[in-house]
CSV table of C-alpha atoms in Angstrom, one decimal:
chain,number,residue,atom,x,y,z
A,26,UNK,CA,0.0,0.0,0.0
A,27,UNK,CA,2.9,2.5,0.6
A,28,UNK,CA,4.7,1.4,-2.5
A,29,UNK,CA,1.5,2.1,-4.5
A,30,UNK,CA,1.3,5.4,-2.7
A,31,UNK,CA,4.5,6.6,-3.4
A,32,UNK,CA,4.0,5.3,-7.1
A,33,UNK,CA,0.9,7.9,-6.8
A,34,UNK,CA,3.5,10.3,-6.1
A,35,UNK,CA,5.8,10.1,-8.5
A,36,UNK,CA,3.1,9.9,-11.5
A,37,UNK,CA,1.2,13.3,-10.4
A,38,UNK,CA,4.8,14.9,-10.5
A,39,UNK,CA,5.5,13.3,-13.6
A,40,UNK,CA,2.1,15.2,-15.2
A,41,UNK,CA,2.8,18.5,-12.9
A,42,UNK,CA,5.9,19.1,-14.6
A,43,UNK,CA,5.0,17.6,-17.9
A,44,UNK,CA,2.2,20.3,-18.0
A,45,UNK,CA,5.1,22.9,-16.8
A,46,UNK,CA,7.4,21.9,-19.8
A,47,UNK,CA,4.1,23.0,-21.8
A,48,UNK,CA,3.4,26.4,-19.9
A,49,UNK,CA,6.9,27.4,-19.8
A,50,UNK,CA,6.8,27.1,-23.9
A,51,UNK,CA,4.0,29.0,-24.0
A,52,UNK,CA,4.8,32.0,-21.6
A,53,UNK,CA,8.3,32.0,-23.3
A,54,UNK,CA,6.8,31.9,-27.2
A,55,UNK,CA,3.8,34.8,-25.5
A,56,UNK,CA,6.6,37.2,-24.3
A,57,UNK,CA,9.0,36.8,-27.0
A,58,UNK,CA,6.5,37.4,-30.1
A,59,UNK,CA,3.5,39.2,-28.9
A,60,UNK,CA,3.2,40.8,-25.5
A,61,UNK,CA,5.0,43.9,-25.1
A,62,UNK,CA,6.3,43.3,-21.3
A,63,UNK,CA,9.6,44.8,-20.6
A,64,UNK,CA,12.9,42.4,-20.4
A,65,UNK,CA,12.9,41.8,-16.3
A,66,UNK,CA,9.8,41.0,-16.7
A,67,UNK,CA,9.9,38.8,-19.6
A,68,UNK,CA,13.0,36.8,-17.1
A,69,UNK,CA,11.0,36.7,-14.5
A,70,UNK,CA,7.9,35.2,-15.8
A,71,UNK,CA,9.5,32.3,-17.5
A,72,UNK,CA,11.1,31.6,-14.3
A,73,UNK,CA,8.4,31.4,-11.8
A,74,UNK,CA,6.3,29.5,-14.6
A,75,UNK,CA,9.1,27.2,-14.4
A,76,UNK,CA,8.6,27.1,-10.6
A,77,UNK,CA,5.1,26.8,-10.5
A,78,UNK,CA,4.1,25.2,-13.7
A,79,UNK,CA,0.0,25.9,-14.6
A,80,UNK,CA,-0.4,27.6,-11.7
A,81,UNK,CA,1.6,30.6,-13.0
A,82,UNK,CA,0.8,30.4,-16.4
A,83,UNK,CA,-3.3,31.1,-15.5
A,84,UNK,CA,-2.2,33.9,-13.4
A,85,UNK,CA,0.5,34.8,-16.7
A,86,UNK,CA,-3.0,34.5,-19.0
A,87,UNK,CA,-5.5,36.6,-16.9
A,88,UNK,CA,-3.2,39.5,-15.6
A,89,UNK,CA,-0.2,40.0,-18.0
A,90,UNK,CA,-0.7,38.6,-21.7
A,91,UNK,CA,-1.7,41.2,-24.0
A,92,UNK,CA,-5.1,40.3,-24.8
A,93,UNK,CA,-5.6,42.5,-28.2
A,94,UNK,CA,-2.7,44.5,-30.3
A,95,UNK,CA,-2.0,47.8,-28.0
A,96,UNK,CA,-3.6,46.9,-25.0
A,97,UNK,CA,-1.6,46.1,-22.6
A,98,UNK,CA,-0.7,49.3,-21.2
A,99,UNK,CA,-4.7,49.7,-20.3
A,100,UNK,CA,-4.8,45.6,-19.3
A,101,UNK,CA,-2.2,45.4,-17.0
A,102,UNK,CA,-2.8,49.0,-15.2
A,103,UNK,CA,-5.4,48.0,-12.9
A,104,UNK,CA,-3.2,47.6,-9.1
A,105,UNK,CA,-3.6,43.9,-8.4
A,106,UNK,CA,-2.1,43.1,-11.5
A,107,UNK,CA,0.6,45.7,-10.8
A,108,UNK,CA,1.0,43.9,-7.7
A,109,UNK,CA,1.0,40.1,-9.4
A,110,UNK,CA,4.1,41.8,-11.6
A,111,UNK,CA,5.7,42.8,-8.5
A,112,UNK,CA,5.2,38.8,-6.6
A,113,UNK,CA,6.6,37.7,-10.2
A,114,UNK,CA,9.7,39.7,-9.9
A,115,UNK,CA,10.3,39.2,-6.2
A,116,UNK,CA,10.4,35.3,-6.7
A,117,UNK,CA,11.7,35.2,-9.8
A,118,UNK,CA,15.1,36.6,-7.9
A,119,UNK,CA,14.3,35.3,-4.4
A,120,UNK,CA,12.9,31.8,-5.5
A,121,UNK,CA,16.0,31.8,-7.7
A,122,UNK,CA,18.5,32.4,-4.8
A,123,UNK,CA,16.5,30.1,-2.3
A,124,UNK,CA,16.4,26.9,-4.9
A,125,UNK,CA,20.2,26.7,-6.1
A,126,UNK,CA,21.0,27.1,-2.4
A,127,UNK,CA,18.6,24.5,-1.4
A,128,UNK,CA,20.7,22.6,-4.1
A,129,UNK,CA,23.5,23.1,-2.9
A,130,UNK,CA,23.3,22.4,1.0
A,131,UNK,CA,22.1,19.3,0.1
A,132,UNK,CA,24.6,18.1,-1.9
A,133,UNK,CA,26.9,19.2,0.5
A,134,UNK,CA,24.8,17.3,3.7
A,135,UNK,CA,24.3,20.4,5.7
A,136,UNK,CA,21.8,20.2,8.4
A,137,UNK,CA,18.2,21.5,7.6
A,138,UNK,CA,18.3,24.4,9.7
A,139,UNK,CA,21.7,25.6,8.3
A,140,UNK,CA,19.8,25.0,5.1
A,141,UNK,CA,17.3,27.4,6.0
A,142,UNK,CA,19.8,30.1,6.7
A,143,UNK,CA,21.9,29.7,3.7
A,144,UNK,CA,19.0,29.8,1.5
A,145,UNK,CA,17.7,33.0,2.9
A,146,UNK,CA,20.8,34.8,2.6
A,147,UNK,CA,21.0,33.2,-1.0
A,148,UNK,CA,17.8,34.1,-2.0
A,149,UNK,CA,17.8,37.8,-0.5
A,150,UNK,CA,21.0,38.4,-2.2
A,151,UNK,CA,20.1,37.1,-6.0
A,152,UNK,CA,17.1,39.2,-5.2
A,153,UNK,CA,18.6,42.4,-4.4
A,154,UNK,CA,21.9,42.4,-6.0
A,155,UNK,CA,20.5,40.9,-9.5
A,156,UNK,CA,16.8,40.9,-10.0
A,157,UNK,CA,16.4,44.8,-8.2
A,158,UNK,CA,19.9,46.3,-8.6
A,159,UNK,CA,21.1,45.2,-11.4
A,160,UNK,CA,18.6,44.9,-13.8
A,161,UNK,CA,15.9,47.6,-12.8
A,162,UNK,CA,19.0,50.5,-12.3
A,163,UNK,CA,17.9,51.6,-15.4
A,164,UNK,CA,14.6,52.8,-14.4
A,165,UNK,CA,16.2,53.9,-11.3
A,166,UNK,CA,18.4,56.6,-12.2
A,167,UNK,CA,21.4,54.5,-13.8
A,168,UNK,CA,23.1,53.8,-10.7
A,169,UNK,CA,23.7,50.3,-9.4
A,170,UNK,CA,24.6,51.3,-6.0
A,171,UNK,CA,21.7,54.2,-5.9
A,172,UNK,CA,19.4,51.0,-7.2
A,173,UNK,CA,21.0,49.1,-4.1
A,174,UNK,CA,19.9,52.1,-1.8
A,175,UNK,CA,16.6,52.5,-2.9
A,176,UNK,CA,15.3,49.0,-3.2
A,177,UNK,CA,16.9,47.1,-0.4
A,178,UNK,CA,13.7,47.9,2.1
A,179,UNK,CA,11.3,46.6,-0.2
A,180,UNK,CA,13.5,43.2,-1.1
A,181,UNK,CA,14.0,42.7,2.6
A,182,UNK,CA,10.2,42.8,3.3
A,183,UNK,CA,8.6,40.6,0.0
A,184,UNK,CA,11.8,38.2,1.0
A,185,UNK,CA,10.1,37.8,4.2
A,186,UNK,CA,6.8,36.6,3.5
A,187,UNK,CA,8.2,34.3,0.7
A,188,UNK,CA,10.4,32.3,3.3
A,189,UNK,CA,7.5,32.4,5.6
A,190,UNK,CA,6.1,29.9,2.8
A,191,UNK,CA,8.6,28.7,1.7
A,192,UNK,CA,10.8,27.1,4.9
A,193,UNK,CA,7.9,25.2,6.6
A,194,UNK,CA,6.8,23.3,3.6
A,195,UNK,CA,10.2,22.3,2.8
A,196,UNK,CA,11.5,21.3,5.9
A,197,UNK,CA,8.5,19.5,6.7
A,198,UNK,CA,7.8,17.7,3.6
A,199,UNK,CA,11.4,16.8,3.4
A,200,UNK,CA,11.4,15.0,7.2
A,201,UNK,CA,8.8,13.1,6.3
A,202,UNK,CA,10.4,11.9,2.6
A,203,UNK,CA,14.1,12.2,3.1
A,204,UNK,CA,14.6,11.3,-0.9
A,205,UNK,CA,12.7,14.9,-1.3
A,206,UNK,CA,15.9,16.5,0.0
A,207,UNK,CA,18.1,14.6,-2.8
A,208,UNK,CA,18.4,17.2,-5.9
A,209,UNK,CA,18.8,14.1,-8.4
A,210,UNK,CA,15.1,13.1,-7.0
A,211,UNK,CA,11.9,14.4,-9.1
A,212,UNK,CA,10.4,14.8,-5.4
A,213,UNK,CA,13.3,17.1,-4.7
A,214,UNK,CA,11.6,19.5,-7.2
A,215,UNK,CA,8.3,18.7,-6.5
A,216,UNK,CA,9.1,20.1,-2.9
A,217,UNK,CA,10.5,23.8,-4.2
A,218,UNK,CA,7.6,23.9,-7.0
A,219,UNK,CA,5.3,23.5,-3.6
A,220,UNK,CA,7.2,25.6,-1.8
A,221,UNK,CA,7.4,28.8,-4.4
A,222,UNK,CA,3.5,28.6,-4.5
A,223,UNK,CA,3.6,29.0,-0.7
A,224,UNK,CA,5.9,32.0,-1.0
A,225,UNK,CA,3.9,33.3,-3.6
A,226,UNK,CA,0.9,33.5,-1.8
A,227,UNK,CA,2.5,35.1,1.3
A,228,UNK,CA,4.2,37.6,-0.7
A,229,UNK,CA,1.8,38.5,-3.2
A,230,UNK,CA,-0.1,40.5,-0.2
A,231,UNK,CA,2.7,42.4,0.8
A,232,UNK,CA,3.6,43.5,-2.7
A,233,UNK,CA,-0.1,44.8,-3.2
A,234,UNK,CA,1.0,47.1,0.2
A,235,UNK,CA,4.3,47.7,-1.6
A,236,UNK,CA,3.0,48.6,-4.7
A,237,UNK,CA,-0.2,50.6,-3.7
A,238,UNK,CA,2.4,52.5,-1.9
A,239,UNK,CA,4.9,53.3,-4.5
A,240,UNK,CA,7.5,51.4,-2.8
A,241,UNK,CA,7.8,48.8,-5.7
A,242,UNK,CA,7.1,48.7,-9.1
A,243,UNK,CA,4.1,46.2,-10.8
A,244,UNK,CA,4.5,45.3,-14.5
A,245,UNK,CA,5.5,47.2,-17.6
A,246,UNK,CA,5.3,48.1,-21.2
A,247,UNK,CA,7.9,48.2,-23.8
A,248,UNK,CA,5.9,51.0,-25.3
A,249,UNK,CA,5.5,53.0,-22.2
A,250,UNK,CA,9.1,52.5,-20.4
A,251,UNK,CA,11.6,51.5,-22.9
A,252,UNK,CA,13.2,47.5,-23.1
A,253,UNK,CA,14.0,47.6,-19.3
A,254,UNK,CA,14.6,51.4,-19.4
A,255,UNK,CA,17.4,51.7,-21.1
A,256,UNK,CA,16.2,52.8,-24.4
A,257,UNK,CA,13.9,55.4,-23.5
A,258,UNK,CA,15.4,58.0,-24.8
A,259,UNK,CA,16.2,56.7,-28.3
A,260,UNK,CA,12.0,55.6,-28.5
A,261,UNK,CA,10.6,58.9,-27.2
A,262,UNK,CA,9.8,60.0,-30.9
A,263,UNK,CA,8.4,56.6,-31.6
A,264,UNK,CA,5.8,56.4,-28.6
A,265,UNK,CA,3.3,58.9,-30.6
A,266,UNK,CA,4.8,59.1,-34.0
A,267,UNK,CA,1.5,59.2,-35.6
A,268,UNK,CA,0.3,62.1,-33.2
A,269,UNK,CA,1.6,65.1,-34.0
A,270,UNK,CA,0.3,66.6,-31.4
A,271,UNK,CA,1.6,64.1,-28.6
A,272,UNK,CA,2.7,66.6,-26.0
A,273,UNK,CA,-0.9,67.7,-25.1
A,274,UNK,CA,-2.0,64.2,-24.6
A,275,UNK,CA,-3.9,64.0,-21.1
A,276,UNK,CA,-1.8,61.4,-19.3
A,277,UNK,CA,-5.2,59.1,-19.0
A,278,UNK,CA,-5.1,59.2,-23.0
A,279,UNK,CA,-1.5,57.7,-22.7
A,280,UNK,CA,-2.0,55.1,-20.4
A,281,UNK,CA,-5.3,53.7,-22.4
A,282,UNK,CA,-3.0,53.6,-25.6
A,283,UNK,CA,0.0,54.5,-27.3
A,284,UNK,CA,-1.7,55.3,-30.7
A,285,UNK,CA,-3.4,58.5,-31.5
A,286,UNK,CA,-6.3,59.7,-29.3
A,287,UNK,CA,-8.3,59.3,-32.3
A,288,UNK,CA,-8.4,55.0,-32.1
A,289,UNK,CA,-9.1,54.6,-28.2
A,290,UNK,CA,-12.9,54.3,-28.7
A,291,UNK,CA,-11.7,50.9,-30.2
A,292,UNK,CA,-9.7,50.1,-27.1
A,293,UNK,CA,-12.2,49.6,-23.8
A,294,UNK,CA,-13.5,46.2,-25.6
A,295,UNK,CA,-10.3,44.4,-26.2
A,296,UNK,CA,-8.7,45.5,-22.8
A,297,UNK,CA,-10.6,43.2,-20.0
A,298,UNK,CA,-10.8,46.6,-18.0
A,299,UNK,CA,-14.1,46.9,-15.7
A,300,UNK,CA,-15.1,50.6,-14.8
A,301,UNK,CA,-14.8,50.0,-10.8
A,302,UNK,CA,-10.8,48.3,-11.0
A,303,UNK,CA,-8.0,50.3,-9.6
A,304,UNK,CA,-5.2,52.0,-11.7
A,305,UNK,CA,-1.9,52.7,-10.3
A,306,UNK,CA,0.5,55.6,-11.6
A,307,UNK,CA,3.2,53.7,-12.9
A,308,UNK,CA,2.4,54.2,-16.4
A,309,UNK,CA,1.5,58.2,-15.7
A,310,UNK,CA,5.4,58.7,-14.8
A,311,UNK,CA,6.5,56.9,-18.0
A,312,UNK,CA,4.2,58.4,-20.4
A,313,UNK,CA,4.9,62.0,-18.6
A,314,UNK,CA,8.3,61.7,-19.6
A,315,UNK,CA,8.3,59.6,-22.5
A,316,UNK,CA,6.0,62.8,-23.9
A,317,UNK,CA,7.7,65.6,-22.0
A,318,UNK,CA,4.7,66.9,-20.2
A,319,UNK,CA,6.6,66.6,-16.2
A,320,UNK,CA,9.4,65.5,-15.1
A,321,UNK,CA,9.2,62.1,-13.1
A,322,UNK,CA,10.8,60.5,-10.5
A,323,UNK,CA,12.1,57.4,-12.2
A,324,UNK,CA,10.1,55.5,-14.6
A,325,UNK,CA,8.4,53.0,-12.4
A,326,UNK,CA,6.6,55.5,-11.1
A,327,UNK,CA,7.7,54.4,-7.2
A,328,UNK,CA,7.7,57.3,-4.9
A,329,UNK,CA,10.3,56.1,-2.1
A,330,UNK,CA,9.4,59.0,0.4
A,331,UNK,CA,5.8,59.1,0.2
A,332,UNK,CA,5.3,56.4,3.2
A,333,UNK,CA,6.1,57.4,7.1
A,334,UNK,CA,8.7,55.3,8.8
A,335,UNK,CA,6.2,54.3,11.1
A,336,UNK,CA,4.3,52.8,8.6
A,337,UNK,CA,7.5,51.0,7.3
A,338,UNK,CA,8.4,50.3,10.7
A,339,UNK,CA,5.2,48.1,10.8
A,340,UNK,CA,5.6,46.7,7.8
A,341,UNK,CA,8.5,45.3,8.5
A,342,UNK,CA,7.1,43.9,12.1
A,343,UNK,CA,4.8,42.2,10.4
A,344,UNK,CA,6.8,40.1,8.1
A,345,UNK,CA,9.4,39.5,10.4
A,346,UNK,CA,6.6,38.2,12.3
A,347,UNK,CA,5.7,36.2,9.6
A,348,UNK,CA,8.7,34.6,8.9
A,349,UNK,CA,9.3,33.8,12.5
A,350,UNK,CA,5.9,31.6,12.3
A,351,UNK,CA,7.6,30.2,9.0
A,352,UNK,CA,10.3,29.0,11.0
A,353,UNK,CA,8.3,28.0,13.7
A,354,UNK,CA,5.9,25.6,12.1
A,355,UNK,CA,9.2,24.2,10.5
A,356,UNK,CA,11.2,23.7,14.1
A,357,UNK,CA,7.7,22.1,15.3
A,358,UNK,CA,6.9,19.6,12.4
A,359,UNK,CA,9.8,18.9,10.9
A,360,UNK,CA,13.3,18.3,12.1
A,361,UNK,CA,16.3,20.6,11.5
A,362,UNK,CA,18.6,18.5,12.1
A,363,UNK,CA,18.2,16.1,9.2
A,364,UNK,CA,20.3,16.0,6.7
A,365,UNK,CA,20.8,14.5,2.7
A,366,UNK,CA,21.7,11.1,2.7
A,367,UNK,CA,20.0,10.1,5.6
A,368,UNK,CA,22.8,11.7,8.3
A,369,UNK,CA,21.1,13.1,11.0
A,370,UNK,CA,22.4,15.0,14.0
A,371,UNK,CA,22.9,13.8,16.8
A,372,UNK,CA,20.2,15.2,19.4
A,373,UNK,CA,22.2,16.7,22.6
A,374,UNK,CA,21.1,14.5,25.6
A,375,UNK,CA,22.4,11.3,23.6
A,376,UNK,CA,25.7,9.7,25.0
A,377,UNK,CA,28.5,10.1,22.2
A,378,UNK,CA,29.3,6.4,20.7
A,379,UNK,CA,32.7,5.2,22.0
């Protein structure tokens, strides 16, 4: 009966990541030949689809592919699919970090619970140093340590909530199948899949704080922002070539299209926009000074100083909090001490073998 259960096992993983091979195409083929999503974006999506398999490529087809020609400024605007675009990139970099360390550790035979640290120092650092620093200084002013300074905060506290899903369900998962800590397993992998949707979940609440705050940026256009900023200048004649009078565009007109004001009657239908959704300002920034009609901050549209360090202060409380529960459930259903290979430590009040 066990033997038939873990058979069980191993089939549905077999089909989970069958059906992942088959998303991951997809998303890949979407973002390569016809939605308009800027590069980081573009990375981070075929990532976490390769994480999470069908799970992320429904979310990819309701809140990020373009569902008509043009429309994706308008389709993606609304804030919780700002704030999906911000989970995305958060575990595109943190998942990233957490999973080659959990790789890593076990081949080496480190204990669970130095696992657990490694990883979120791993995952924290790809995070910030790579996915926020290095490829979003761009559309932060150019500077990679100035990128460093302004991003770390918001890092730190999405990082949080997505080992506060992450740790339990690997540690406990893997104490009760110690071939799940083997990176040559398929159960191995079935864990971290299982354990970025966990993450996900956690974080994708605190990046709707994040990003209804201006404190991190949602999803993008190529149109609106450049291929990951760095073109912006060289495209801000293209944005309204066939608008002569592009300047005195009202920034709504901008974000609902990047053709002439004359063709947005055509645009409401195709967009998937309801009347009662919420818009955030990211794309007002870009198109503001894509056009010339203000100055903006950067071209995310985040607006570092606008939230009170008592309201930071709490924020961060809170996933700290969360990630202490995280570890908690780990520490009190699984066992930190195990490690690959079946090598487990030795528990203190056992006498030392001669």
């Amino acid at each position: 009966m066990l033997a038939d259960n873990h058979n069980w096992i191993d089939i549905t993983l077999w089909i989970w990541f069958a059906l992942t091979a088959v998303s991951v195409i997809y998303v890949a083929w979407d973002l390569i030949m016809r939605t308009p999503e800027i590069k980081v974006m573009k990375w981070g999506w075929i990532l976490v689809t390769l994480y999470t398999g069908p799970v992320a490529f429904t979310v990819y087809w309701f809140s990020c592919r373009e569902p008509a020609p043009g429309s994706h400024e308008k389709f993606i605007a609304p804030l919780w699919k700002q704030s999906v675009g911000s989970s995305i990139h958060c575990m595109a970099g943190d998942a990233t970090g957490i999973i080659v360390a959990a790789a890593v550790t076990s081949l080496l035979g480190l204990p669970m619970g130095v696992d657990a640290a490694v990883e979120y120092i791993a995952g924290f650092a790809f995070g910030l140093l790579i996915f926020q620093a290095l490829f979003m200084k761009d559309m932060l002013g150019g500077s990679y340590w100035q990128a460093i300074k302004g991003t770390w905060l918001p890092e730190w506290l999405s990082m949080n909530a997505v080992m506060a899903g992450m740790i339990p369900v690997m540690i406990i998962l893997m104490t009760k199948d110690m071939r799940a800590m083997e990176p040559t397993s398929l159960r191995f992998w079935g864990v971290m899949s299982l354990a970025s949707l966990a993450g996900a979940a956690l974080a994708y609440p605190v990046n709707w704080w994040l990003v209804k705050n201006g404190l991190k940026h949602g999803m993008g256009t190529e149109r609106a922002l450049g291929k990951g900023g760095t073109k912006l200048a060289a495209e801000r004649t293209q944005l309204f070539t066939a608008a002569p009078a592009a300047t005195h565009i009202p920034a709504r007109a901008a974000i609902d299209s990047p053709r002439p004001v004359h063709n947005m009657r055509a645009m409401p239908d195709k967009t998937g926009i309801s009347s009662g959704e919420t818009l955030t300002p990211t794309y007002t920034a870009a198109v503001h000074r894509a056009t010339g009609d203000a100055p903006a901050p950067n071209m995310s549209g985040m607006k570092m100083g606008s939230v009170s360090p008592g309201r930071k202060l709490l924020a961060t409380v809170i996933t700290i909090v969360m990630l202490a529960g995280g570890v908690t459930l780990a520490a009190l259903y699984g066992d930190l001490s195990m490690r690959a290979g079946g090598k487990q430590g030795i528990p203190m009040s056992m006498p030392m073998p001669h």
